[in-house]
mmCIF file of C-alpha atoms in Angstrom:
data_model
loop_
_atom_site.group_PDB
_atom_site.id
_atom_site.type_symbol
_atom_site.label_atom_id
_atom_site.label_comp_id
_atom_site.label_asym_id
_atom_site.label_seq_id
_atom_site.Cartn_x
_atom_site.Cartn_y
_atom_site.Cartn_z
ATOM 1 C CA MET A 12 0.000 0.000 0.000
ATOM 2 C CA SER A 13 1.535 3.302 -0.999
ATOM 3 C CA ALA A 14 1.609 6.029 1.594
ATOM 4 C CA PRO A 15 -1.540 8.202 1.706
ATOM 5 C CA ARG A 16 -1.288 11.859 0.755
ATOM 6 C CA THR A 17 -0.804 14.217 3.661
ATOM 7 C CA ARG A 18 -3.649 16.633 4.328
ATOM 8 C CA THR A 19 -4.301 19.231 6.967
ATOM 9 C CA PRO A 20 -4.538 17.291 10.218
ATOM 10 C CA ALA A 21 -8.005 16.878 11.623
ATOM 11 C CA VAL A 22 -9.104 15.230 14.822
ATOM 12 C CA PRO A 23 -10.761 11.918 13.936
ATOM 13 C CA ALA A 24 -14.533 12.295 13.863
ATOM 14 C CA GLN A 25 -15.020 9.039 15.740
ATOM 15 C CA ARG A 26 -12.375 8.135 18.258
ATOM 16 C CA PRO A 27 -12.576 4.496 19.334
ATOM 17 C CA PRO A 28 -13.989 4.332 22.851
ATOM 18 C CA SER A 29 -11.763 3.714 25.813
ATOM 19 C CA HIS A 30 -12.502 0.341 27.377
ATOM 20 C CA ALA A 31 -12.982 -0.373 31.025
ATOM 21 C CA PRO A 32 -9.950 -0.478 33.325
ATOM 22 C CA ALA A 33 -8.319 -3.790 34.111
ATOM 23 C CA ASP A 34 -10.595 -6.070 36.070
ATOM 24 C CA SER A 35 -9.697 -7.948 39.220
ATOM 25 C CA LYS A 36 -8.042 -10.688 37.185
ATOM 26 C CA GLY A 37 -5.767 -8.196 35.503
ATOM 27 C CA SER A 38 -7.002 -8.046 31.908
ATOM 28 C CA VAL A 39 -7.894 -4.780 30.206
ATOM 29 C CA TYR A 40 -10.598 -6.660 28.278
ATOM 30 C CA GLY A 41 -11.935 -8.750 31.119
ATOM 31 C CA PRO A 42 -11.083 -12.226 32.413
ATOM 32 C CA SER A 43 -8.639 -14.189 30.321
ATOM 33 C CA VAL A 44 -10.517 -16.884 28.396
ATOM 34 C CA PRO A 45 -9.347 -19.525 25.933
ATOM 35 C CA LEU A 46 -9.170 -17.990 22.467
ATOM 36 C CA ARG A 47 -11.444 -19.458 19.848
ATOM 37 C CA SER A 48 -8.597 -19.880 17.385
ATOM 38 C CA ARG A 49 -6.766 -22.151 19.824
ATOM 39 C CA ALA A 50 -9.740 -24.516 19.905
ATOM 40 C CA ALA A 51 -11.087 -24.181 16.380
ATOM 41 C CA GLY A 52 -7.966 -23.574 14.305
ATOM 42 C CA ARG A 53 -7.794 -21.196 11.402
ATOM 43 C CA VAL A 54 -10.482 -20.770 8.786
ATOM 44 C CA VAL A 55 -9.096 -20.829 5.243
ATOM 45 C CA VAL A 56 -10.462 -17.965 3.151
ATOM 46 C CA ALA A 57 -9.026 -17.058 -0.260
ATOM 47 C CA GLY A 58 -6.148 -19.408 0.466
ATOM 48 C CA VAL A 59 -5.276 -17.603 3.692
ATOM 49 C CA GLY A 60 -5.677 -19.115 7.147
ATOM 50 C CA VAL A 61 -7.498 -16.648 9.402
ATOM 51 C CA ASP A 62 -7.823 -16.918 13.174
ATOM 52 C CA VAL A 63 -11.372 -17.139 14.511
ATOM 53 C CA VAL A 64 -11.065 -14.237 16.939
ATOM 54 C CA THR A 65 -12.617 -10.942 17.918
ATOM 55 C CA GLU A 66 -10.638 -7.750 18.465
ATOM 56 C CA ALA A 67 -10.934 -8.298 22.224
ATOM 57 C CA ASP A 68 -9.537 -11.825 21.780
ATOM 58 C CA VAL A 69 -6.508 -10.413 20.000
ATOM 59 C CA VAL A 70 -5.846 -7.919 22.778
ATOM 60 C CA ARG A 71 -6.118 -10.642 25.428
ATOM 61 C CA TRP A 72 -3.829 -12.876 23.407
ATOM 62 C CA VAL A 73 -1.172 -10.157 23.078
ATOM 63 C CA GLU A 74 -1.547 -9.231 26.740
ATOM 64 C CA ARG A 75 -1.011 -12.798 27.908
ATOM 65 C CA GLU A 76 1.919 -13.533 25.616
ATOM 66 C CA ALA A 77 3.667 -10.206 26.216
ATOM 67 C CA ALA A 78 3.310 -10.589 29.976
ATOM 68 C CA ALA A 79 5.112 -13.928 29.620
ATOM 69 C CA GLY A 80 7.930 -12.309 27.639
ATOM 70 C CA ARG A 81 6.835 -13.690 24.275
ATOM 71 C CA GLY A 82 6.455 -11.459 21.234
ATOM 72 C CA GLY A 83 4.793 -12.088 17.904
ATOM 73 C CA ARG A 84 3.509 -10.848 14.552
ATOM 74 C CA ILE A 85 -0.013 -9.807 13.621
ATOM 75 C CA VAL A 86 -0.999 -9.794 9.941
ATOM 76 C CA THR A 87 -4.239 -8.146 8.827
ATOM 77 C CA PRO A 88 -5.134 -9.493 5.363
ATOM 78 C CA ASN A 89 -7.754 -7.843 3.203
ATOM 79 C CA VAL A 90 -8.750 -8.564 -0.398
ATOM 80 C CA ASP A 91 -5.676 -6.807 -1.789
ATOM 81 C CA ILE A 92 -3.334 -8.846 0.424
ATOM 82 C CA CYS A 93 -5.128 -12.104 -0.427
ATOM 83 C CA ARG A 94 -4.774 -11.301 -4.115
ATOM 84 C CA ALA A 95 -1.019 -10.770 -3.683
ATOM 85 C CA VAL A 96 -0.668 -13.946 -1.629
ATOM 86 C CA ALA A 97 -2.478 -15.994 -4.270
ATOM 87 C CA ARG A 98 0.262 -15.133 -6.785
ATOM 88 C CA ASP A 99 3.305 -15.674 -4.569
ATOM 89 C CA PRO A 100 4.001 -18.736 -2.381
ATOM 90 C CA ALA A 101 6.643 -16.804 -0.428
ATOM 91 C CA LEU A 102 4.063 -14.215 0.594
ATOM 92 C CA GLN A 103 1.644 -17.004 1.467
ATOM 93 C CA GLU A 104 4.220 -18.394 3.877
ATOM 94 C CA LEU A 105 4.874 -14.904 5.269
ATOM 95 C CA VAL A 106 1.204 -14.652 6.247
ATOM 96 C CA ARG A 107 0.830 -18.277 7.345
ATOM 97 C CA SER A 108 3.769 -18.035 9.747
ATOM 98 C CA ALA A 109 2.351 -15.024 11.606
ATOM 99 C CA ASP A 110 1.277 -15.594 15.196
ATOM 100 C CA ILE A 111 -2.110 -13.946 14.637
ATOM 101 C CA VAL A 112 -3.916 -13.507 11.310
ATOM 102 C CA VAL A 113 -7.146 -11.491 11.331
ATOM 103 C CA ALA A 114 -9.652 -10.635 8.611
ATOM 104 C CA ASP A 115 -9.263 -6.929 7.884
ATOM 105 C CA GLY A 116 -11.615 -7.019 4.902
ATOM 106 C CA MET A 117 -15.379 -7.595 5.014
ATOM 107 C CA PRO A 118 -15.310 -9.798 1.856
ATOM 108 C CA LEU A 119 -13.235 -12.290 3.870
ATOM 109 C CA VAL A 120 -15.867 -12.276 6.613
ATOM 110 C CA TRP A 121 -18.634 -12.768 4.053
ATOM 111 C CA ALA A 122 -16.732 -15.555 2.280
ATOM 112 C CA ALA A 123 -16.140 -17.400 5.567
ATOM 113 C CA ARG A 124 -19.863 -17.172 6.300
ATOM 114 C CA LEU A 125 -20.751 -18.519 2.854
ATOM 115 C CA LEU A 126 -18.355 -21.422 3.408
ATOM 116 C CA GLY A 127 -20.141 -22.300 6.627
ATOM 117 C CA THR A 128 -17.124 -21.417 8.787
ATOM 118 C CA PRO A 129 -18.061 -17.951 10.052
ATOM 119 C CA LEU A 130 -15.668 -15.484 11.619
ATOM 120 C CA PRO A 131 -16.984 -13.557 14.634
ATOM 121 C CA GLU A 132 -16.142 -10.118 13.235
ATOM 122 C CA ARG A 133 -13.856 -8.043 11.083
ATOM 123 C CA VAL A 134 -10.650 -7.056 12.934
ATOM 124 C CA THR A 135 -8.735 -4.159 11.375
ATOM 125 C CA GLY A 136 -5.317 -2.680 11.909
ATOM 126 C CA ALA A 137 -7.006 0.713 12.129
ATOM 127 C CA ASP A 138 -8.913 -0.485 15.212
ATOM 128 C CA LEU A 139 -6.072 -2.500 16.745
ATOM 129 C CA ILE A 140 -3.827 0.557 16.868
ATOM 130 C CA TRP A 141 -6.296 1.995 19.411
ATOM 131 C CA SER A 142 -7.131 -1.092 21.446
ATOM 132 C CA LEU A 143 -3.544 -2.306 21.656
ATOM 133 C CA SER A 144 -2.361 1.199 22.564
ATOM 134 C CA GLU A 145 -4.866 1.127 25.400
ATOM 135 C CA LEU A 146 -3.361 -2.147 26.565
ATOM 136 C CA ALA A 147 0.150 -0.713 26.275
ATOM 137 C CA ALA A 148 -0.837 2.347 28.311
ATOM 138 C CA ALA A 149 -2.353 0.167 31.031
ATOM 139 C CA ARG A 150 0.759 -2.025 31.192
ATOM 140 C CA SER A 151 3.342 0.760 30.691
ATOM 141 C CA TRP A 152 4.642 -0.954 27.548
ATOM 142 C CA PRO A 153 6.410 1.466 25.160
ATOM 143 C CA VAL A 154 5.131 1.591 21.590
ATOM 144 C CA TYR A 155 6.779 2.572 18.317
ATOM 145 C CA LEU A 156 5.128 3.983 15.187
ATOM 146 C CA LEU A 157 6.854 3.266 11.876
ATOM 147 C CA GLY A 158 5.479 4.514 8.573
ATOM 148 C CA GLY A 159 3.379 7.181 6.930
ATOM 149 C CA PRO A 160 4.467 10.413 5.222
ATOM 150 C CA PRO A 161 6.833 12.752 7.111
ATOM 151 C CA GLY A 162 5.242 14.129 10.267
ATOM 152 C CA VAL A 163 2.242 11.807 10.253
ATOM 153 C CA ALA A 164 3.605 9.334 12.803
ATOM 154 C CA GLU A 165 4.272 12.244 15.176
ATOM 155 C CA LEU A 166 0.682 13.401 14.794
ATOM 156 C CA ALA A 167 -0.586 9.873 15.386
ATOM 157 C CA ALA A 168 1.564 9.540 18.507
ATOM 158 C CA ALA A 169 0.162 12.794 19.905
ATOM 159 C CA GLU A 170 -3.417 11.701 19.202
ATOM 160 C CA LEU A 171 -2.897 8.267 20.737
ATOM 161 C CA ARG A 172 -1.348 9.796 23.858
ATOM 162 C CA SER A 173 -4.242 12.237 24.109
ATOM 163 C CA CYS A 174 -6.852 9.473 23.911
ATOM 164 C CA ARG A 175 -4.910 6.842 25.855
ATOM 165 C CA PRO A 176 -3.444 8.640 28.899
ATOM 166 C CA GLY A 177 -0.203 7.155 30.131
ATOM 167 C CA LEU A 178 0.818 5.762 26.746
ATOM 168 C CA LYS A 179 4.597 5.725 26.327
ATOM 169 C CA VAL A 180 5.789 6.306 22.769
ATOM 170 C CA ALA A 181 9.352 5.019 22.451
ATOM 171 C CA GLY A 182 9.818 6.467 18.979
ATOM 172 C CA VAL A 183 8.327 7.387 15.619
ATOM 173 C CA HIS A 184 9.865 7.225 12.163
ATOM 174 C CA ALA A 185 8.765 7.841 8.569
ATOM 175 C CA PRO A 186 11.460 6.184 6.443
ATOM 176 C CA PRO A 187 11.931 7.238 2.798
ATOM 177 C CA TYR A 188 9.672 5.351 0.417
ATOM 178 C CA HIS A 189 12.440 3.233 -1.121
ATOM 179 C CA PHE A 190 14.418 2.707 2.071
ATOM 180 C CA ASP A 191 14.081 -1.068 1.794
ATOM 181 C CA ALA A 192 15.589 -1.212 -1.701
ATOM 182 C CA THR A 193 19.040 -1.557 -0.145
ATOM 183 C CA ALA A 194 20.462 -3.452 2.799
ATOM 184 C CA GLU A 195 21.854 -0.172 4.143
ATOM 185 C CA GLY A 196 18.425 1.462 4.127
ATOM 186 C CA ARG A 197 16.820 -1.451 5.975
ATOM 187 C CA GLU A 198 19.670 -1.499 8.473
ATOM 188 C CA ARG A 199 19.229 2.201 9.315
ATOM 189 C CA VAL A 200 15.538 1.665 10.050
ATOM 190 C CA ARG A 201 16.229 -1.539 11.956
ATOM 191 C CA ARG A 202 18.801 0.142 14.214
ATOM 192 C CA ARG A 203 16.383 2.919 15.158
ATOM 193 C CA VAL A 204 13.620 0.526 16.132
ATOM 194 C CA VAL A 205 15.905 -1.851 18.036
ATOM 195 C CA ALA A 206 17.526 1.009 19.942
ATOM 196 C CA ALA A 207 14.107 2.200 21.167
ATOM 197 C CA ARG A 208 13.354 -1.223 22.739
ATOM 198 C CA PRO A 209 9.569 -1.055 22.234
ATOM 199 C CA ARG A 210 7.187 -3.767 23.358
ATOM 200 C CA LEU A 211 4.597 -2.952 20.681
ATOM 201 C CA VAL A 212 5.395 -1.762 17.140
ATOM 202 C CA PHE A 213 2.861 -0.515 14.578
ATOM 203 C CA VAL A 214 4.297 -0.710 11.056
ATOM 204 C CA GLY A 215 2.310 1.098 8.370
ATOM 205 C CA LEU A 216 4.282 0.588 5.174
ATOM 206 C CA GLY A 217 1.824 -1.503 3.181
ATOM 207 C CA PHE A 218 1.941 -5.203 2.395
ATOM 208 C CA PRO A 219 4.349 -6.915 1.886
ATOM 209 C CA ARG A 220 6.954 -4.269 2.729
ATOM 210 C CA GLN A 221 5.794 -3.854 6.320
ATOM 211 C CA ASP A 222 5.559 -7.588 6.950
ATOM 212 C CA LEU A 223 8.949 -8.399 5.424
ATOM 213 C CA LEU A 224 10.545 -5.755 7.641
ATOM 214 C CA ILE A 225 8.662 -7.062 10.675
ATOM 215 C CA ALA A 226 10.009 -10.560 10.031
ATOM 216 C CA GLU A 227 13.540 -9.139 10.237
ATOM 217 C CA LEU A 228 12.841 -7.062 13.333
ATOM 218 C CA ARG A 229 11.326 -10.026 15.169
ATOM 219 C CA GLU A 230 14.769 -11.606 15.349
ATOM 220 C CA GLU A 231 16.163 -8.533 17.122
ATOM 221 C CA LEU A 232 13.179 -7.902 19.407
ATOM 222 C CA PRO A 233 11.795 -11.337 20.357
ATOM 223 C CA GLU A 234 9.693 -9.931 23.218
ATOM 224 C CA ALA A 235 7.957 -7.278 21.107
ATOM 225 C CA TRP A 236 4.638 -7.538 19.296
ATOM 226 C CA PHE A 237 4.432 -6.191 15.738
ATOM 227 C CA VAL A 238 1.287 -5.161 13.858
ATOM 228 C CA GLY A 239 1.322 -4.656 10.102
ATOM 229 C CA CYS A 240 -1.309 -1.943 10.032
ATOM 230 C CA GLY A 241 -1.275 -0.288 6.590
ATOM 231 C CA ALA A 242 -2.906 3.154 6.721
ATOM 232 C CA ALA A 243 -3.779 2.915 10.434
ATOM 233 C CA ILE A 244 -1.105 5.439 11.429
ATOM 234 C CA ALA A 245 -2.525 8.017 9.019
ATOM 235 C CA PHE A 246 -6.050 7.276 10.262
ATOM 236 C CA ALA A 247 -4.966 7.744 13.881
ATOM 237 C CA ALA A 248 -3.218 11.001 12.968
ATOM 238 C CA GLY A 249 -6.360 12.339 11.307
ATOM 239 C CA THR A 250 -4.562 13.098 8.028
ATOM 240 C CA VAL A 251 -6.713 10.493 6.255
ATOM 241 C CA GLN A 252 -10.375 10.195 7.208
ATOM 242 C CA ARG A 253 -11.933 6.803 7.928
ATOM 243 C CA ALA A 254 -15.319 5.860 6.611
ATOM 244 C CA PRO A 255 -18.296 6.313 8.952
ATOM 245 C CA ARG A 256 -18.955 3.353 11.199
ATOM 246 C CA TRP A 257 -22.091 2.299 9.285
ATOM 247 C CA MET A 258 -20.124 2.102 6.027
ATOM 248 C CA ARG A 259 -17.452 -0.035 7.696
ATOM 249 C CA ARG A 260 -20.089 -2.419 9.050
ATOM 250 C CA ALA A 261 -21.744 -2.627 5.647
ATOM 251 C CA GLY A 262 -18.462 -3.444 3.904
ATOM 252 C CA LEU A 263 -18.398 -0.106 2.079
ATOM 253 C CA GLU A 264 -15.208 1.365 3.500
ATOM 254 C CA TRP A 265 -13.477 0.732 0.180
ATOM 255 C CA ALA A 266 -16.057 2.945 -1.571
ATOM 256 C CA PHE A 267 -15.457 5.758 0.896
ATOM 257 C CA ARG A 268 -11.703 5.553 0.387
ATOM 258 C CA LEU A 269 -12.128 5.357 -3.384
ATOM 259 C CA VAL A 270 -14.136 8.577 -3.410
ATOM 260 C CA SER A 271 -11.579 10.208 -1.088
ATOM 261 C CA GLU A 272 -8.513 9.173 -3.140
ATOM 262 C CA PRO A 273 -9.658 8.130 -6.635
ATOM 263 C CA GLY A 274 -6.335 8.785 -8.357
ATOM 264 C CA ARG A 275 -4.418 6.500 -6.026
ATOM 265 C CA LEU A 276 -6.986 3.769 -5.423
ATOM 266 C CA ALA A 277 -9.165 3.470 -8.542
ATOM 267 C CA ARG A 278 -7.052 0.884 -10.333
ATOM 268 C CA ARG A 279 -6.400 -1.169 -7.203
ATOM 269 C CA TYR A 280 -10.000 -1.275 -6.050
ATOM 270 C CA LEU A 281 -11.888 -1.444 -9.344
ATOM 271 C CA VAL A 282 -9.526 -3.256 -11.699
ATOM 272 C CA ASP A 283 -7.657 -5.570 -9.311
ATOM 273 C CA ASP A 284 -9.548 -6.094 -6.059
ATOM 274 C CA LEU A 285 -13.211 -5.984 -7.102
ATOM 275 C CA PRO A 286 -12.997 -8.875 -9.627
ATOM 276 C CA PHE A 287 -11.001 -10.910 -7.091
ATOM 277 C CA ALA A 288 -13.639 -10.271 -4.410
ATOM 278 C CA VAL A 289 -16.463 -11.280 -6.766
ATOM 279 C CA ARG A 290 -14.665 -14.512 -7.662
ATOM 280 C CA LEU A 291 -13.983 -15.187 -3.985
ATOM 281 C CA LEU A 292 -17.599 -14.771 -2.932
ATOM 282 C CA THR A 293 -18.994 -16.659 -5.920
ATOM 283 C CA GLY A 294 -16.560 -19.524 -5.421
ATOM 284 C CA SER A 295 -17.318 -19.689 -1.691
ATOM 285 C CA LEU A 296 -21.045 -19.892 -2.381
ATOM 286 C CA LEU A 297 -20.604 -22.636 -4.978
ATOM 287 C CA ARG A 298 -18.382 -24.677 -2.673
ATOM 288 C CA ARG A 299 -20.998 -24.401 0.070
ATOM 289 C CA PHE A 300 -23.711 -25.813 -2.198
ATOM 290 C CA ARG A 301 -21.510 -28.616 -3.518
ATOM 291 C CA ARG A 302 -20.976 -30.103 -0.089
#
């Protein structure tokens, strides 16, 4: 995903609500319960294995593992990512090997339902940046924001700190667009992140660039959790507006973004992703009836 254009910062119209404080058993999201994905395994949608979890499940999972000193990777596939994965076995393995894989796109949720293996909800990077920052603030875990145009990560950090009191931001960085074209460029970014020693890292560089970099950083920061979050940093900063909640629930967020940035997104959404989504849903329906 290419970086979104910078616009005059605006406070997000709908800030995700702050959840209740930690309960008596210590979890920001309530008592720790067995995660559905542990019992049910992953649901395969568009060739991608997706964990059967809610956003709250993900936060509990990260909380439990991080408290035990174990880090991990979260991948948030949508239709565009599934389309890329379908063409490249190496990218398929990159997603498969993640510790948590959540359905960021509503077509994946619909396809899972048509297959008779429903997912409980859509879980987006744009929402996880808020809920996981709340967890980090409650646990005093430093976070790091990597990605976005110059200045956007700083704006996102300020907004997250404003909405999640006590949040510690260990660092922010907007690397040049082609930084990862050379080993030297990747090394410069890697050194900055490692030196900050974060426990939670949001990487908004677009798939697969963000996830390839995360795979490298995991070796240096084994106790940290990494989220490949696409445009979530720009959304949190308010430089790119998210669709209204009703459009997100209806699976129309892509239409809102298309209208907002037609020059950048028209080909991706209309020429590449829409036909793939139609084939995915049609194929899922046919497979359901053939059983």
